Tab-separated table of C-alpha atoms and ligand atoms in Angstrom:
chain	number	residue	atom	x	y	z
U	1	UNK	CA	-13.282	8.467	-8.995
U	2	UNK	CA	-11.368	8.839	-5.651
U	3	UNK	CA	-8.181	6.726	-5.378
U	4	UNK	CA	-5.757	7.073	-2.140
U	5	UNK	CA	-4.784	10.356	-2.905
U	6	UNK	CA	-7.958	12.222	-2.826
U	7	UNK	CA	-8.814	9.798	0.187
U	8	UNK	CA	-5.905	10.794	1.606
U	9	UNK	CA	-6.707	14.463	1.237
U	10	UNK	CA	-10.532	14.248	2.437
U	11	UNK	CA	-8.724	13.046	5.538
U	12	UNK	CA	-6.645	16.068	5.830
U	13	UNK	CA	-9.318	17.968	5.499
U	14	UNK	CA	-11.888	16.318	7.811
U	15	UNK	CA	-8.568	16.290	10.424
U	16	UNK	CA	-9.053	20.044	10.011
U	17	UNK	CA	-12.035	20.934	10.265
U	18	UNK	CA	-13.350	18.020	13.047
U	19	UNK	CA	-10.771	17.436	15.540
U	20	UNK	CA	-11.926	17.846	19.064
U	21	UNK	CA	-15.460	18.949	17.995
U	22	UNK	CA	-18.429	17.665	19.304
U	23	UNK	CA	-21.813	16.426	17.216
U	24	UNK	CA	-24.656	18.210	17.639
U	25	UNK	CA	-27.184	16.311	15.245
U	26	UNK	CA	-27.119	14.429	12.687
U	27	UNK	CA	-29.246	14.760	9.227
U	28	UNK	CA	-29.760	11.445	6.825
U	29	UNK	CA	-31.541	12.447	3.503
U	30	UNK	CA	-30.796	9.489	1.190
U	31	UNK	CA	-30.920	6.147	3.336
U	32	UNK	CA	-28.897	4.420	0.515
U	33	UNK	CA	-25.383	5.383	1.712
U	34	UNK	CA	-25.894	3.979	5.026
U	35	UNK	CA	-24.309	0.979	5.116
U	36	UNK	CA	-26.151	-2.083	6.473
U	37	UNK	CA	-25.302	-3.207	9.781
U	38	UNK	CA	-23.990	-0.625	12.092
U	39	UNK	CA	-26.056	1.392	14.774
U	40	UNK	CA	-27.890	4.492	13.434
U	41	UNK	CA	-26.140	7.291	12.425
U	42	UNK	CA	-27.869	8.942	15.188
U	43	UNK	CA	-25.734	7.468	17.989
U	44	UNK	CA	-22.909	9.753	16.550
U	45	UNK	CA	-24.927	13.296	18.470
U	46	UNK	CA	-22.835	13.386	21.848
U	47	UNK	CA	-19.794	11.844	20.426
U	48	UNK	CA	-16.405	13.677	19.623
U	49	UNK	CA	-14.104	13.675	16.510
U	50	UNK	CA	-10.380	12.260	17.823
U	51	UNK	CA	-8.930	10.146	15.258
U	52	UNK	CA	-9.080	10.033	11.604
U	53	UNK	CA	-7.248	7.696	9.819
U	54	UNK	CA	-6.963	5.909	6.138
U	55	UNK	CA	-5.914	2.489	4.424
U	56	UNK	CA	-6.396	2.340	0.702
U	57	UNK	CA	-9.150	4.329	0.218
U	58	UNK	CA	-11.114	3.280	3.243
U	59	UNK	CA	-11.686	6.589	5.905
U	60	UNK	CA	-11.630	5.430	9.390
U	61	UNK	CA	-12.398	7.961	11.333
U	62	UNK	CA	-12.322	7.583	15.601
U	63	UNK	CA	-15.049	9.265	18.028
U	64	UNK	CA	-15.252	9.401	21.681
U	65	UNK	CA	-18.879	8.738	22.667
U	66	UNK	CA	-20.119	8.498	26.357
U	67	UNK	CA	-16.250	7.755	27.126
U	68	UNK	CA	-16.265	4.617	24.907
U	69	UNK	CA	-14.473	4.408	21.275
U	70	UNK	CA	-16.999	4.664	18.286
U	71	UNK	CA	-16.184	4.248	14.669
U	72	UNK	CA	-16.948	5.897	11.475
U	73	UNK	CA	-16.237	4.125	8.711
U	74	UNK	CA	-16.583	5.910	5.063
U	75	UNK	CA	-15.879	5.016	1.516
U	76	UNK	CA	-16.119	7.556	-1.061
U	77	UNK	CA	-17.819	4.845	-3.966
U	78	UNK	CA	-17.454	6.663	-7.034
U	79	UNK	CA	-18.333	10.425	-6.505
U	80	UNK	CA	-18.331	10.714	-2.908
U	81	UNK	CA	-17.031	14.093	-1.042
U	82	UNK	CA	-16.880	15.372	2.321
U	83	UNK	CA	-17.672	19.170	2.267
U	84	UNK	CA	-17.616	22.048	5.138
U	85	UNK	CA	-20.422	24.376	6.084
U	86	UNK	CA	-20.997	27.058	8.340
U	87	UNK	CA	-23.933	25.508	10.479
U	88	UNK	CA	-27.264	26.857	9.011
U	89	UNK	CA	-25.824	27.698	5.552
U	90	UNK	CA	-27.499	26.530	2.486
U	91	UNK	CA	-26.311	22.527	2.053
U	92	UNK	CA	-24.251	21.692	-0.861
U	93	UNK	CA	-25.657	20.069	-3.859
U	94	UNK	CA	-25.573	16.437	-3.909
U	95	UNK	CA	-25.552	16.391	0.341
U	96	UNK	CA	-26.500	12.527	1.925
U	97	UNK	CA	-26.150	13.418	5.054
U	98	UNK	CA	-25.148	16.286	7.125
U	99	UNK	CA	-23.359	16.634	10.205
U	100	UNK	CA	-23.440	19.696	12.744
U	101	UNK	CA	-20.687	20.173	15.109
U	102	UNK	CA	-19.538	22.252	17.911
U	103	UNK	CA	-18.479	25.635	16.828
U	104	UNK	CA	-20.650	26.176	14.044
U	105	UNK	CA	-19.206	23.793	11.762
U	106	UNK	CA	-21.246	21.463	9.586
U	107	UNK	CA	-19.904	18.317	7.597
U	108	UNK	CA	-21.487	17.289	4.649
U	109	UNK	CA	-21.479	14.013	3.158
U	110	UNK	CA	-21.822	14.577	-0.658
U	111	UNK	CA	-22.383	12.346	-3.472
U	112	UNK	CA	-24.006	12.297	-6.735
U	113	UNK	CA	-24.053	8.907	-8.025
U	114	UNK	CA	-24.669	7.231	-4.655
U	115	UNK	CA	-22.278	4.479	-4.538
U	116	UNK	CA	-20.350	5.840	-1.434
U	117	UNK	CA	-21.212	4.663	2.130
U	118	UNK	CA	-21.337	5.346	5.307
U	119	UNK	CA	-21.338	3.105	8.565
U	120	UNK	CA	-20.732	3.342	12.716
U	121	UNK	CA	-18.270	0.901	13.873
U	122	UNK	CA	-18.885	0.080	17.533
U	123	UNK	CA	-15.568	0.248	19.482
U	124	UNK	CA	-14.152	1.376	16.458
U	125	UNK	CA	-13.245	-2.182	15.421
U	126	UNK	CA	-12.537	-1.419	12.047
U	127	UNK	CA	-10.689	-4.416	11.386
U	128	UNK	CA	-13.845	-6.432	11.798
U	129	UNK	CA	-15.339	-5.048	8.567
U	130	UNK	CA	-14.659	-7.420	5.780
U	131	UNK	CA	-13.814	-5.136	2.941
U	132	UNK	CA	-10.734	-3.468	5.337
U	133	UNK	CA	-9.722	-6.966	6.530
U	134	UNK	CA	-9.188	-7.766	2.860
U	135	UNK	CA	-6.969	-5.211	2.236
U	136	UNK	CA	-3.258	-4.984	1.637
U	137	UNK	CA	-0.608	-3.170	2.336
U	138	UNK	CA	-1.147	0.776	1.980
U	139	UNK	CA	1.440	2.671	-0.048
U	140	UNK	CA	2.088	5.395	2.228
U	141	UNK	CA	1.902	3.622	5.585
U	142	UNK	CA	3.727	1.014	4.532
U	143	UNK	CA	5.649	1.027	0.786
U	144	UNK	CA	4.754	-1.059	-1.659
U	145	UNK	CA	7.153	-4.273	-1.580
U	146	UNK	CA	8.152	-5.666	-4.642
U	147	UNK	CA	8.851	-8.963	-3.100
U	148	UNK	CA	5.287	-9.025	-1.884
U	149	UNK	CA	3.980	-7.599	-4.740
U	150	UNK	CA	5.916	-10.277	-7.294
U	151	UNK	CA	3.972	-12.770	-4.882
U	152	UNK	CA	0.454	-11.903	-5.075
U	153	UNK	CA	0.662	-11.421	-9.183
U	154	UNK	CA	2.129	-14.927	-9.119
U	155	UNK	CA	-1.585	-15.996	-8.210
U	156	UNK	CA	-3.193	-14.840	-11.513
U	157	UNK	CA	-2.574	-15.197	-15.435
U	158	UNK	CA	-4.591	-12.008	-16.141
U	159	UNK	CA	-2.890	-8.653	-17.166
U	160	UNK	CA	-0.931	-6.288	-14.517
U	161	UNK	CA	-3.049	-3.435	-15.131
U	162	UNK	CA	-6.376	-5.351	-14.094
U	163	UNK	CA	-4.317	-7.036	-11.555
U	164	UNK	CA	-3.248	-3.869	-10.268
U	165	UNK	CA	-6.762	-2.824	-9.175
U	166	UNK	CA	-7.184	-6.067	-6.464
U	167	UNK	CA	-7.066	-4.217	-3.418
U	168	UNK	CA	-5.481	-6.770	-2.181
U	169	UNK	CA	-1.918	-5.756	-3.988
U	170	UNK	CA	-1.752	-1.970	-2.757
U	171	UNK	CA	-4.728	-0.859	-0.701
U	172	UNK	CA	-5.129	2.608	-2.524
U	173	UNK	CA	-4.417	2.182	-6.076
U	174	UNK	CA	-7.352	2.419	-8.444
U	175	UNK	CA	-8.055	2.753	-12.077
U	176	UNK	CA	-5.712	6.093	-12.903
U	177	UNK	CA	-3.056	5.304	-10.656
U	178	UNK	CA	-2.725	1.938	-12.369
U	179	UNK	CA	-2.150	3.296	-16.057
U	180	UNK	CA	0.123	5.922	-14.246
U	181	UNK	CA	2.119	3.816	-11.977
U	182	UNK	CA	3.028	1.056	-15.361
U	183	UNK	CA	3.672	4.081	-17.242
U	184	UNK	CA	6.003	5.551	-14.983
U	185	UNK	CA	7.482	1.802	-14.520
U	186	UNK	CA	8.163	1.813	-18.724
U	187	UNK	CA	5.725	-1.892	-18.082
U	188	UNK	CA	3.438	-2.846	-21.226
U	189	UNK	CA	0.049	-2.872	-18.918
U	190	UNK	CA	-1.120	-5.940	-21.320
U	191	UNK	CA	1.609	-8.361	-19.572
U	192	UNK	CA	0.664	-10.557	-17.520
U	193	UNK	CA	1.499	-9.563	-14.004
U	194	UNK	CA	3.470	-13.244	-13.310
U	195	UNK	CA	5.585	-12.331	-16.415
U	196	UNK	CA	7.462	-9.292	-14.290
U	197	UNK	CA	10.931	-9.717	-13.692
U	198	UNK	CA	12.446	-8.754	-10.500
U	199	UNK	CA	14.171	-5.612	-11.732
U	200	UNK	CA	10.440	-4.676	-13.421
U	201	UNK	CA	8.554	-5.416	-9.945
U	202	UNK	CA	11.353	-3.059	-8.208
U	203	UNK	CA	10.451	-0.245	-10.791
U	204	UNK	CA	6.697	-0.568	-10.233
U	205	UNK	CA	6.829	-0.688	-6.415
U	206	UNK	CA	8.517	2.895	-7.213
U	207	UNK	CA	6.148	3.762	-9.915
U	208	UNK	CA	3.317	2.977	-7.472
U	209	UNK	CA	4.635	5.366	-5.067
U	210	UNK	CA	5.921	7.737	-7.053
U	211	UNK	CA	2.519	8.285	-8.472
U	212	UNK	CA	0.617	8.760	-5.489
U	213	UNK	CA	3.099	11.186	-3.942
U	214	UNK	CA	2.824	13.294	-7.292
U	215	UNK	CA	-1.164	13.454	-6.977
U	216	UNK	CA	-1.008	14.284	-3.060
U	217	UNK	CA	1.248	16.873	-3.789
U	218	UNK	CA	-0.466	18.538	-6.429
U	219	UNK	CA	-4.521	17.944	-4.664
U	220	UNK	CA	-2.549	19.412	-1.389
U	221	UNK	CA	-1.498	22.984	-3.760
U	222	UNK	CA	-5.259	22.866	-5.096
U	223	UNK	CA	-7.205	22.870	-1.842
U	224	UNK	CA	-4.288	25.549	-0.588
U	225	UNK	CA	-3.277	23.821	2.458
U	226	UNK	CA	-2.607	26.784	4.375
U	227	UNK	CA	-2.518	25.074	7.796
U	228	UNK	CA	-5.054	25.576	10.294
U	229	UNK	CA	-8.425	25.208	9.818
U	230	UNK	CA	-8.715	27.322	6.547
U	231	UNK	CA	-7.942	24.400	4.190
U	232	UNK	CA	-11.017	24.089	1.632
U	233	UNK	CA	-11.708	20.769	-0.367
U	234	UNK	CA	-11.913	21.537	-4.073
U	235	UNK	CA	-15.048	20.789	-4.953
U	236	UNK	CA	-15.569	20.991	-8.322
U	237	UNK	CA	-11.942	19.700	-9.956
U	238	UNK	CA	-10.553	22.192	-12.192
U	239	UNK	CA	-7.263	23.536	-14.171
U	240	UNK	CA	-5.858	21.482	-16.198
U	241	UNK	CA	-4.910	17.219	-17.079
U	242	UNK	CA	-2.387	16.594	-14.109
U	243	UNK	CA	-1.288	12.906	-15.145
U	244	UNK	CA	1.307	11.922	-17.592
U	245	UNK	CA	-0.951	9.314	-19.713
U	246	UNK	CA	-4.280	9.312	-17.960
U	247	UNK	CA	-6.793	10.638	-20.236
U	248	UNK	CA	-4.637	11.558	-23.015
U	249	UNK	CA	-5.005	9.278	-25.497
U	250	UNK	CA	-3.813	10.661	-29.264
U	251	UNK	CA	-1.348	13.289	-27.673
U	252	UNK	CA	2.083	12.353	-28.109
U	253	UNK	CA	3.963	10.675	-24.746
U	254	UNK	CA	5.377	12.874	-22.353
U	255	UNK	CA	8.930	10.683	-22.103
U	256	UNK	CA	9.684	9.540	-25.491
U	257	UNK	CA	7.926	12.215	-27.470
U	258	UNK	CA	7.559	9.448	-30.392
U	259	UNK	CA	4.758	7.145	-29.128
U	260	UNK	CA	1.116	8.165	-29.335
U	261	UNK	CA	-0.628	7.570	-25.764
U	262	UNK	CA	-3.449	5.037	-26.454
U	263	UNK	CA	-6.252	4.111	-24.562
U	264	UNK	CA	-7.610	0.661	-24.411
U	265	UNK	CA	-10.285	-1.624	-22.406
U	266	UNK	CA	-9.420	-4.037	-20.006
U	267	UNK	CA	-12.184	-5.676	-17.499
U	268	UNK	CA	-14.463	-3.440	-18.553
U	269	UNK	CA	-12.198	-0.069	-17.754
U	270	UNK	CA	-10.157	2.737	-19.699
U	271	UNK	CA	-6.173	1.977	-19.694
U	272	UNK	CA	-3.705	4.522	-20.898
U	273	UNK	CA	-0.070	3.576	-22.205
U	274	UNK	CA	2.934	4.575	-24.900
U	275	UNK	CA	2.773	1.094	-26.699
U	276	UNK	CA	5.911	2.473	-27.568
U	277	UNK	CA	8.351	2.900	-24.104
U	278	UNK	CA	6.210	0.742	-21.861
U	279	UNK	CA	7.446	-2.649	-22.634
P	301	ZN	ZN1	6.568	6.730	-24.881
């Protein structure tokens, strides 16, 4: 599922391949990753790609249309992807709607399982859309504040992993980069989050970050960011396990070498830890 870094890097690449191109028409095959409420997709054919910016894993991306600002708004749900074409080739499997630009360049909005969506933002008021006003702080714009982040899990008796995943906390951070971040941080994910002490909330602000920068850096060698506008989105994910306890439950831990990495359920969703350095 996409967290920040692989929103992060759909940016990049939509930066790359859009900027300063013009729509030419617009395609909607499935209806249901439209998002209710915003002007027809339609209204984007005259407009120009400018600006293309994230928080947590929301894509706001800025047009100029008719010499006013227009929005794009996109969130990648689940399996969401946004692929590049040459105009007139064959569309990719799993493409929602497509998106032909000046210079023979087509964007794709692909997405299996459908939870994704899509929505124009007049004036590009992003900040008017509930789900971004909600959010918090975003890692890489803005660090992750231990101070702040002692507050908000103050507010809550449930665990830090679960905790972890309120948007509200670190705009960006979903299910892997939770087990990653309190494994990095040496925190038991079962604690409550209000049990952290100060020198614990410093280490997880840095775990937090850490983690992200490590997946950036390692989806930025896979799609070969060359510069210009060669860069290719990976779109089938490949090689091998990048993450230090994600999906590795039974294999011995990666820092202690004595623990077994175990995998357990909390609200509903997989959590990897070393029962035995994450305290
Ligand atoms: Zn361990």
């Amino acid at each position: 599922m996409p967290e920040l870094p692989e929103v992060e890097t759909a940016r990049l690449c939509l930066e790359r391949w859009a900027r300063g191109r013009q729509v030419r028409g617009v395609l909607v095959r499935e209806r249901r990753v439209v998002a209710k409420g915003g002007p027809p997709l339609a209204k984007l054919v005259g407009a120009r790609f400018v600006g293309f910016d994230r928080r947590g894993k929301h894509l706001l991306i800025g047009l100029h249309a008719k010499g006013k600002p227009l929005g794009l708004w996109s969130h990648l749900g689940m399996s969401g992807k946004w692929l590049r074409r040459k105009t007139g080739e064959e569309p990719p499997r799993f493409s929602r709607v497509q998106i032909d630009l000046s210079g023979g360049v087509t964007l794709h909005y692909a997405d299996l399982r459908l939870f994704g969506r899509l929505r124009l933002v007049p004036g590009a008021a992003f900040e008017k859309l509930p789900a971004v006003a909600a959010l918090g702080p975003d890692p890489l714009h803005e660090g992750v504040d231990p101070d702040r982040l002692g507050e908000r899990l103050q507010r809550s008796r449930k665990a830090v992993k679960p905790q972890l995943l309120d948007q509200r906390l670190a705009a960006g951070v979903g299910n892997i980069q939770a087990s990653e971040a309190l494994f990095r941080a040496g925190i038991d994910p079962r604690r409550p989050g209000r049990s952290l002490a100060r020198a614990e909330l410093a280490r997880l602000a840095r775990g937090i970050r850490a983690s992200i920068d490590y997946s950036l850096a390692d989806l930025r060698k896979q799609i070969g960011a060359t510069g210009g506008r060669d860069v290719q989105y990976v779109e089938e994910p490949a090689g091998p396990n990048p993450f230090r306890v994600y999906d590795r439950a039974n294999e011995p831990c990666p820092r202690c070498r004595r623990g077994t990495i175990t995998r357990l359920i909390q609200d509903a969703r997989s959590t990897f830890f070393c029962p035995r350095c994450q305290k």
